[in-house]
């Protein structure tokens, strides 16, 4: 099965320029990947992992469905995940899906709790059409996905 694949550095300070098939990925997905990458910079607990050199692998197959992942690096495992989401998925839905997959992979393979507010693992959800991180203990919205680090010192406590 033919795929289009983009390799997109998680952070702009990454020296690897990535690669693409000659055109940009769908904007909603590019924004979702960037938002989750931004949030990876804060509220991570557990094993020490360096995410700065990671590169997203984003693919669209012949049915126009997406796969996301990254190759492993020094101290962090790689992954690839497919769930039949369309390349036309809106930013909010894409952000929640990407955040959920990354959170699951980090916890399952690298023993990293992200994002964590004290003893509470935050969960990605849609609330009023917006992609947010929520504290399931009290149903409180903590941050919009992509903005977690802006005030992370305010919500690091339990």
PDB file of N, CA and C in Angstrom, residues 71-153:
ATOM      1  N   UNK A  71      10.611   7.720  15.557  1.00  0.00           N
ATOM      2  CA  UNK A  71      11.677   6.739  15.731  1.00  0.00           C
ATOM      3  C   UNK A  71      12.259   6.930  17.121  1.00  0.00           C
ATOM      4  N   UNK A  72      12.681   5.842  17.728  1.00  0.00           N
ATOM      5  CA  UNK A  72      13.302   5.940  19.046  1.00  0.00           C
ATOM      6  C   UNK A  72      14.605   6.720  18.979  1.00  0.00           C
ATOM      7  N   UNK A  73      14.985   7.267  20.105  1.00  0.00           N
ATOM      8  CA  UNK A  73      16.255   7.986  20.232  1.00  0.00           C
ATOM      9  C   UNK A  73      16.945   7.452  21.478  1.00  0.00           C
ATOM     10  N   UNK A  74      18.054   8.053  21.842  1.00  0.00           N
ATOM     11  CA  UNK A  74      18.873   7.578  22.967  1.00  0.00           C
ATOM     12  C   UNK A  74      18.088   6.917  24.091  1.00  0.00           C
ATOM     13  N   UNK A  75      17.199   7.654  24.721  1.00  0.00           N
ATOM     14  CA  UNK A  75      16.568   7.161  25.940  1.00  0.00           C
ATOM     15  C   UNK A  75      15.041   7.099  25.836  1.00  0.00           C
ATOM     16  N   UNK A  76      14.537   7.026  24.614  1.00  0.00           N
ATOM     17  CA  UNK A  76      13.083   7.001  24.430  1.00  0.00           C
ATOM     18  C   UNK A  76      12.734   6.056  23.284  1.00  0.00           C
ATOM     19  N   UNK A  77      11.723   5.255  23.506  1.00  0.00           N
ATOM     20  CA  UNK A  77      11.311   4.283  22.504  1.00  0.00           C
ATOM     21  C   UNK A  77      10.542   4.915  21.355  1.00  0.00           C
ATOM     22  N   UNK A  78      10.540   4.249  20.231  1.00  0.00           N
ATOM     23  CA  UNK A  78       9.781   4.705  19.084  1.00  0.00           C
ATOM     24  C   UNK A  78       8.402   4.055  19.059  1.00  0.00           C
ATOM     25  N   UNK A  79       7.559   4.566  18.186  1.00  0.00           N
ATOM     26  CA  UNK A  79       6.246   3.959  18.015  1.00  0.00           C
ATOM     27  C   UNK A  79       5.656   4.380  16.682  1.00  0.00           C
ATOM     28  N   UNK A  80       4.655   3.653  16.268  1.00  0.00           N
ATOM     29  CA  UNK A  80       3.860   3.988  15.091  1.00  0.00           C
ATOM     30  C   UNK A  80       2.445   3.539  15.404  1.00  0.00           C
ATOM     31  N   UNK A  81       1.465   4.414  15.178  1.00  0.00           N
ATOM     32  CA  UNK A  81       0.091   4.081  15.546  1.00  0.00           C
ATOM     33  C   UNK A  81      -0.882   4.501  14.447  1.00  0.00           C
ATOM     34  N   UNK A  82      -1.776   3.572  14.106  1.00  0.00           N
ATOM     35  CA  UNK A  82      -2.797   3.788  13.096  1.00  0.00           C
ATOM     36  C   UNK A  82      -4.162   3.539  13.724  1.00  0.00           C
ATOM     37  N   UNK A  83      -5.148   4.405  13.419  1.00  0.00           N
ATOM     38  CA  UNK A  83      -6.494   4.202  13.957  1.00  0.00           C
ATOM     39  C   UNK A  83      -7.572   4.658  12.987  1.00  0.00           C
ATOM     40  N   UNK A  84      -7.303   4.617  11.702  1.00  0.00           N
ATOM     41  CA  UNK A  84      -8.269   4.945  10.649  1.00  0.00           C
ATOM     42  C   UNK A  84      -8.871   6.348  10.764  1.00  0.00           C
ATOM     43  N   UNK A  85      -8.108   7.297  11.317  1.00  0.00           N
ATOM     44  CA  UNK A  85      -8.569   8.677  11.299  1.00  0.00           C
ATOM     45  C   UNK A  85      -8.213   9.285   9.946  1.00  0.00           C
ATOM     46  N   UNK A  86      -9.079  10.114   9.437  1.00  0.00           N
ATOM     47  CA  UNK A  86      -8.914  10.708   8.118  1.00  0.00           C
ATOM     48  C   UNK A  86      -7.907  11.852   8.130  1.00  0.00           C
ATOM     49  N   UNK A  87      -7.294  12.054   6.976  1.00  0.00           N
ATOM     50  CA  UNK A  87      -6.407  13.213   6.824  1.00  0.00           C
ATOM     51  C   UNK A  87      -7.186  14.516   6.937  1.00  0.00           C
ATOM     52  N   UNK A  88      -8.515  14.456   6.832  1.00  0.00           N
ATOM     53  CA  UNK A  88      -9.365  15.643   6.933  1.00  0.00           C
ATOM     54  C   UNK A  88      -9.860  15.902   8.358  1.00  0.00           C
ATOM     55  N   UNK A  89      -9.363  15.139   9.324  1.00  0.00           N
ATOM     56  CA  UNK A  89      -9.778  15.318  10.714  1.00  0.00           C
ATOM     57  C   UNK A  89      -9.462  16.736  11.170  1.00  0.00           C
ATOM     58  N   UNK A  90     -10.385  17.336  11.901  1.00  0.00           N
ATOM     59  CA  UNK A  90     -10.212  18.705  12.404  1.00  0.00           C
ATOM     60  C   UNK A  90      -9.106  18.760  13.454  1.00  0.00           C
ATOM     61  N   UNK A  91      -8.530  19.949  13.626  1.00  0.00           N
ATOM     62  CA  UNK A  91      -7.447  20.162  14.578  1.00  0.00           C
ATOM     63  C   UNK A  91      -7.794  19.662  15.977  1.00  0.00           C
ATOM     64  N   UNK A  92      -8.968  20.002  16.487  1.00  0.00           N
ATOM     65  CA  UNK A  92      -9.322  19.635  17.863  1.00  0.00           C
ATOM     66  C   UNK A  92      -9.307  18.120  18.040  1.00  0.00           C
ATOM     67  N   UNK A  93      -9.933  17.399  17.135  1.00  0.00           N
ATOM     68  CA  UNK A  93      -9.965  15.937  17.226  1.00  0.00           C
ATOM     69  C   UNK A  93      -8.580  15.337  17.037  1.00  0.00           C
ATOM     70  N   UNK A  94      -7.824  15.867  16.085  1.00  0.00           N
ATOM     71  CA  UNK A  94      -6.468  15.371  15.840  1.00  0.00           C
ATOM     72  C   UNK A  94      -5.589  15.594  17.064  1.00  0.00           C
ATOM     73  N   UNK A  95      -5.697  16.752  17.701  1.00  0.00           N
ATOM     74  CA  UNK A  95      -4.883  17.072  18.880  1.00  0.00           C
ATOM     75  C   UNK A  95      -5.159  16.114  20.027  1.00  0.00           C
ATOM     76  N   UNK A  96      -6.427  15.854  20.291  1.00  0.00           N
ATOM     77  CA  UNK A  96      -6.784  14.946  21.377  1.00  0.00           C
ATOM     78  C   UNK A  96      -6.265  13.543  21.071  1.00  0.00           C
ATOM     79  N   UNK A  97      -6.406  13.092  19.830  1.00  0.00           N
ATOM     80  CA  UNK A  97      -5.947  11.758  19.452  1.00  0.00           C
ATOM     81  C   UNK A  97      -4.430  11.646  19.580  1.00  0.00           C
ATOM     82  N   UNK A  98      -3.698  12.622  19.056  1.00  0.00           N
ATOM     83  CA  UNK A  98      -2.227  12.601  19.130  1.00  0.00           C
ATOM     84  C   UNK A  98      -1.785  12.622  20.593  1.00  0.00           C
ATOM     85  N   UNK A  99      -2.367  13.500  21.396  1.00  0.00           N
ATOM     86  CA  UNK A  99      -1.995  13.589  22.814  1.00  0.00           C
ATOM     87  C   UNK A  99      -2.250  12.263  23.531  1.00  0.00           C
ATOM     88  N   UNK A 100      -3.385  11.646  23.261  1.00  0.00           N
ATOM     89  CA  UNK A 100      -3.726  10.377  23.898  1.00  0.00           C
ATOM     90  C   UNK A 100      -2.740   9.279  23.508  1.00  0.00           C
ATOM     91  N   UNK A 101      -2.390   9.195  22.238  1.00  0.00           N
ATOM     92  CA  UNK A 101      -1.456   8.168  21.765  1.00  0.00           C
ATOM     93  C   UNK A 101      -0.081   8.385  22.383  1.00  0.00           C
ATOM     94  N   UNK A 102       0.423   9.604  22.356  1.00  0.00           N
ATOM     95  CA  UNK A 102       1.754   9.884  22.907  1.00  0.00           C
ATOM     96  C   UNK A 102       1.762   9.598  24.409  1.00  0.00           C
ATOM     97  N   UNK A 103       0.734  10.024  25.119  1.00  0.00           N
ATOM     98  CA  UNK A 103       0.657   9.763  26.557  1.00  0.00           C
ATOM     99  C   UNK A 103       0.696   8.262  26.833  1.00  0.00           C
ATOM    100  N   UNK A 104      -0.067   7.499  26.096  1.00  0.00           N
ATOM    101  CA  UNK A 104      -0.117   6.045  26.271  1.00  0.00           C
ATOM    102  C   UNK A 104       1.224   5.398  25.965  1.00  0.00           C
ATOM    103  N   UNK A 105       1.868   5.818  24.885  1.00  0.00           N
ATOM    104  CA  UNK A 105       3.157   5.231  24.503  1.00  0.00           C
ATOM    105  C   UNK A 105       4.241   5.579  25.522  1.00  0.00           C
ATOM    106  N   UNK A 106       4.277   6.812  25.989  1.00  0.00           N
ATOM    107  CA  UNK A 106       5.291   7.195  26.973  1.00  0.00           C
ATOM    108  C   UNK A 106       5.122   6.412  28.273  1.00  0.00           C
ATOM    109  N   UNK A 107       3.907   6.278  28.736  1.00  0.00           N
ATOM    110  CA  UNK A 107       3.663   5.555  29.988  1.00  0.00           C
ATOM    111  C   UNK A 107       3.952   4.071  29.824  1.00  0.00           C
ATOM    112  N   UNK A 108       3.554   3.496  28.710  1.00  0.00           N
ATOM    113  CA  UNK A 108       3.683   2.060  28.515  1.00  0.00           C
ATOM    114  C   UNK A 108       5.080   1.576  28.212  1.00  0.00           C
ATOM    115  N   UNK A 109       5.863   2.383  27.505  1.00  0.00           N
ATOM    116  CA  UNK A 109       7.179   1.919  27.078  1.00  0.00           C
ATOM    117  C   UNK A 109       8.335   2.609  27.779  1.00  0.00           C
ATOM    118  N   UNK A 110       8.135   3.832  28.193  1.00  0.00           N
ATOM    119  CA  UNK A 110       9.242   4.598  28.768  1.00  0.00           C
ATOM    120  C   UNK A 110       9.022   4.960  30.230  1.00  0.00           C
ATOM    121  N   UNK A 111       7.920   4.513  30.810  1.00  0.00           N
ATOM    122  CA  UNK A 111       7.607   4.749  32.222  1.00  0.00           C
ATOM    123  C   UNK A 111       7.617   6.233  32.567  1.00  0.00           C
ATOM    124  N   UNK A 112       7.072   7.027  31.657  1.00  0.00           N
ATOM    125  CA  UNK A 112       6.968   8.467  31.834  1.00  0.00           C
ATOM    126  C   UNK A 112       5.494   8.813  32.018  1.00  0.00           C
ATOM    127  N   UNK A 113       5.206   9.509  33.099  1.00  0.00           N
ATOM    128  CA  UNK A 113       3.849   9.994  33.332  1.00  0.00           C
ATOM    129  C   UNK A 113       3.769  11.411  32.789  1.00  0.00           C
ATOM    130  N   UNK A 114       2.983  11.582  31.738  1.00  0.00           N
ATOM    131  CA  UNK A 114       2.883  12.894  31.084  1.00  0.00           C
ATOM    132  C   UNK A 114       1.490  13.084  30.545  1.00  0.00           C
ATOM    133  N   UNK A 115       0.975  14.282  30.716  1.00  0.00           N
ATOM    134  CA  UNK A 115       1.354  15.263  31.731  1.00  0.00           C
ATOM    135  C   UNK A 115       0.739  14.883  33.065  1.00  0.00           C
ATOM    136  N   UNK A 116       1.445  15.214  34.101  1.00  0.00           N
ATOM    137  CA  UNK A 116       1.030  14.826  35.434  1.00  0.00           C
ATOM    138  C   UNK A 116       0.932  16.058  36.325  1.00  0.00           C
ATOM    139  N   UNK A 117      -0.132  16.117  37.068  1.00  0.00           N
ATOM    140  CA  UNK A 117      -0.349  17.210  38.031  1.00  0.00           C
ATOM    141  C   UNK A 117      -0.295  16.585  39.409  1.00  0.00           C
ATOM    142  N   UNK A 118       0.881  16.578  39.997  1.00  0.00           N
ATOM    143  CA  UNK A 118       1.061  15.879  41.263  1.00  0.00           C
ATOM    144  C   UNK A 118       0.878  14.391  41.035  1.00  0.00           C
ATOM    145  N   UNK A 119      -0.062  13.783  41.723  1.00  0.00           N
ATOM    146  CA  UNK A 119      -0.310  12.351  41.538  1.00  0.00           C
ATOM    147  C   UNK A 119      -1.369  12.084  40.472  1.00  0.00           C
ATOM    148  N   UNK A 120      -1.887  13.119  39.845  1.00  0.00           N
ATOM    149  CA  UNK A 120      -2.971  12.960  38.884  1.00  0.00           C
ATOM    150  C   UNK A 120      -2.458  13.097  37.456  1.00  0.00           C
ATOM    151  N   UNK A 121      -2.688  12.074  36.674  1.00  0.00           N
ATOM    152  CA  UNK A 121      -2.365  12.131  35.259  1.00  0.00           C
ATOM    153  C   UNK A 121      -3.483  12.896  34.563  1.00  0.00           C
ATOM    154  N   UNK A 122      -3.129  13.929  33.833  1.00  0.00           N
ATOM    155  CA  UNK A 122      -4.120  14.683  33.074  1.00  0.00           C
ATOM    156  C   UNK A 122      -4.540  13.873  31.855  1.00  0.00           C
ATOM    157  N   UNK A 123      -5.734  14.109  31.355  1.00  0.00           N
ATOM    158  CA  UNK A 123      -6.220  13.366  30.190  1.00  0.00           C
ATOM    159  C   UNK A 123      -6.637  14.344  29.098  1.00  0.00           C
ATOM    160  N   UNK A 124      -6.345  13.988  27.834  1.00  0.00           N
ATOM    161  CA  UNK A 124      -6.754  14.845  26.722  1.00  0.00           C
ATOM    162  C   UNK A 124      -8.230  14.602  26.398  1.00  0.00           C
ATOM    163  N   UNK A 125      -8.967  15.688  26.228  1.00  0.00           N
ATOM    164  CA  UNK A 125     -10.398  15.586  25.939  1.00  0.00           C
ATOM    165  C   UNK A 125     -10.839  16.770  25.083  1.00  0.00           C
ATOM    166  N   UNK A 126     -11.992  16.618  24.469  1.00  0.00           N
ATOM    167  CA  UNK A 126     -12.658  17.744  23.823  1.00  0.00           C
ATOM    168  C   UNK A 126     -13.629  18.340  24.835  1.00  0.00           C
ATOM    169  N   UNK A 127     -13.560  19.639  25.019  1.00  0.00           N
ATOM    170  CA  UNK A 127     -14.511  20.329  25.885  1.00  0.00           C
ATOM    171  C   UNK A 127     -14.954  21.582  25.146  1.00  0.00           C
ATOM    172  N   UNK A 128     -16.243  21.664  24.897  1.00  0.00           N
ATOM    173  CA  UNK A 128     -16.813  22.785  24.130  1.00  0.00           C
ATOM    174  C   UNK A 128     -16.098  22.948  22.792  1.00  0.00           C
ATOM    175  N   UNK A 129     -15.750  21.829  22.171  1.00  0.00           N
ATOM    176  CA  UNK A 129     -15.113  21.849  20.857  1.00  0.00           C
ATOM    177  C   UNK A 129     -13.626  22.161  20.871  1.00  0.00           C
ATOM    178  N   UNK A 130     -13.060  22.355  22.043  1.00  0.00           N
ATOM    179  CA  UNK A 130     -11.634  22.683  22.167  1.00  0.00           C
ATOM    180  C   UNK A 130     -10.858  21.489  22.704  1.00  0.00           C
ATOM    181  N   UNK A 131      -9.624  21.273  22.205  1.00  0.00           N
ATOM    182  CA  UNK A 131      -8.784  20.198  22.743  1.00  0.00           C
ATOM    183  C   UNK A 131      -8.115  20.669  24.026  1.00  0.00           C
ATOM    184  N   UNK A 132      -8.363  19.966  25.118  1.00  0.00           N
ATOM    185  CA  UNK A 132      -7.845  20.407  26.412  1.00  0.00           C
ATOM    186  C   UNK A 132      -7.253  19.245  27.192  1.00  0.00           C
ATOM    187  N   UNK A 133      -6.433  19.599  28.180  1.00  0.00           N
ATOM    188  CA  UNK A 133      -5.963  18.668  29.198  1.00  0.00           C
ATOM    189  C   UNK A 133      -6.874  18.846  30.394  1.00  0.00           C
ATOM    190  N   UNK A 134      -7.397  17.745  30.894  1.00  0.00           N
ATOM    191  CA  UNK A 134      -8.301  17.799  32.038  1.00  0.00           C
ATOM    192  C   UNK A 134      -7.750  16.966  33.176  1.00  0.00           C
ATOM    193  N   UNK A 135      -8.043  17.413  34.387  1.00  0.00           N
ATOM    194  CA  UNK A 135      -7.761  16.616  35.564  1.00  0.00           C
ATOM    195  C   UNK A 135      -9.026  15.827  35.836  1.00  0.00           C
ATOM    196  N   UNK A 136      -8.983  14.494  35.664  1.00  0.00           N
ATOM    197  CA  UNK A 136     -10.194  13.702  35.821  1.00  0.00           C
ATOM    198  C   UNK A 136     -10.694  13.654  37.263  1.00  0.00           C
ATOM    199  N   UNK A 137      -9.866  14.061  38.198  1.00  0.00           N
ATOM    200  CA  UNK A 137     -10.264  14.129  39.603  1.00  0.00           C
ATOM    201  C   UNK A 137     -10.830  15.522  39.857  1.00  0.00           C
ATOM    202  N   UNK A 138     -12.081  15.682  39.584  1.00  0.00           N
ATOM    203  CA  UNK A 138     -12.722  16.983  39.734  1.00  0.00           C
ATOM    204  C   UNK A 138     -13.195  17.545  38.408  1.00  0.00           C
ATOM    205  N   UNK A 139     -12.885  16.860  37.303  1.00  0.00           N
ATOM    206  CA  UNK A 139     -13.358  17.268  35.977  1.00  0.00           C
ATOM    207  C   UNK A 139     -12.961  18.709  35.635  1.00  0.00           C
ATOM    208  N   UNK A 140     -11.770  19.117  36.067  1.00  0.00           N
ATOM    209  CA  UNK A 140     -11.306  20.486  35.843  1.00  0.00           C
ATOM    210  C   UNK A 140     -10.469  20.578  34.574  1.00  0.00           C
ATOM    211  N   UNK A 141     -10.751  21.588  33.755  1.00  0.00           N
ATOM    212  CA  UNK A 141      -9.916  21.874  32.590  1.00  0.00           C
ATOM    213  C   UNK A 141      -8.663  22.573  33.081  1.00  0.00           C
ATOM    214  N   UNK A 142      -7.504  22.041  32.713  1.00  0.00           N
ATOM    215  CA  UNK A 142      -6.229  22.590  33.166  1.00  0.00           C
ATOM    216  C   UNK A 142      -5.623  23.515  32.119  1.00  0.00           C
ATOM    217  N   UNK A 143      -5.681  23.091  30.849  1.00  0.00           N
ATOM    218  CA  UNK A 143      -5.049  23.872  29.796  1.00  0.00           C
ATOM    219  C   UNK A 143      -5.560  23.408  28.443  1.00  0.00           C
ATOM    220  N   UNK A 144      -5.485  24.292  27.479  1.00  0.00           N
ATOM    221  CA  UNK A 144      -5.708  23.904  26.094  1.00  0.00           C
ATOM    222  C   UNK A 144      -4.482  23.099  25.656  1.00  0.00           C
ATOM    223  N   UNK A 145      -4.674  22.073  24.838  1.00  0.00           N
ATOM    224  CA  UNK A 145      -3.533  21.318  24.310  1.00  0.00           C
ATOM    225  C   UNK A 145      -2.695  22.282  23.465  1.00  0.00           C
ATOM    226  N   UNK A 146      -1.405  22.288  23.734  1.00  0.00           N
ATOM    227  CA  UNK A 146      -0.479  23.200  23.072  1.00  0.00           C
ATOM    228  C   UNK A 146      -0.094  24.384  23.940  1.00  0.00           C
ATOM    229  N   UNK A 147      -0.789  24.566  25.063  1.00  0.00           N
ATOM    230  CA  UNK A 147      -0.528  25.698  25.956  1.00  0.00           C
ATOM    231  C   UNK A 147      -0.221  25.255  27.380  1.00  0.00           C
ATOM    232  N   UNK A 148       0.081  23.994  27.565  1.00  0.00           N
ATOM    233  CA  UNK A 148       0.302  23.439  28.897  1.00  0.00           C
ATOM    234  C   UNK A 148       1.475  24.097  29.625  1.00  0.00           C
ATOM    235  N   UNK A 149       2.521  24.434  28.916  1.00  0.00           N
ATOM    236  CA  UNK A 149       3.722  24.971  29.556  1.00  0.00           C
ATOM    237  C   UNK A 149       3.596  26.438  29.949  1.00  0.00           C
ATOM    238  N   UNK A 150       2.648  27.144  29.387  1.00  0.00           N
ATOM    239  CA  UNK A 150       2.541  28.582  29.658  1.00  0.00           C
ATOM    240  C   UNK A 150       2.415  28.892  31.135  1.00  0.00           C
ATOM    241  N   UNK A 151       1.648  28.090  31.852  1.00  0.00           N
ATOM    242  CA  UNK A 151       1.454  28.334  33.287  1.00  0.00           C
ATOM    243  C   UNK A 151       1.691  27.065  34.090  1.00  0.00           C
ATOM    244  N   UNK A 152       2.586  26.200  33.629  1.00  0.00           N
ATOM    245  CA  UNK A 152       2.751  24.893  34.270  1.00  0.00           C
ATOM    246  C   UNK A 152       3.130  24.999  35.742  1.00  0.00           C
ATOM    247  N   UNK A 153       3.795  26.072  36.147  1.00  0.00           N
ATOM    248  CA  UNK A 153       4.119  26.212  37.560  1.00  0.00           C
ATOM    249  C   UNK A 153       2.861  26.395  38.408  1.00  0.00           C
TER     250      UNK A 153
END
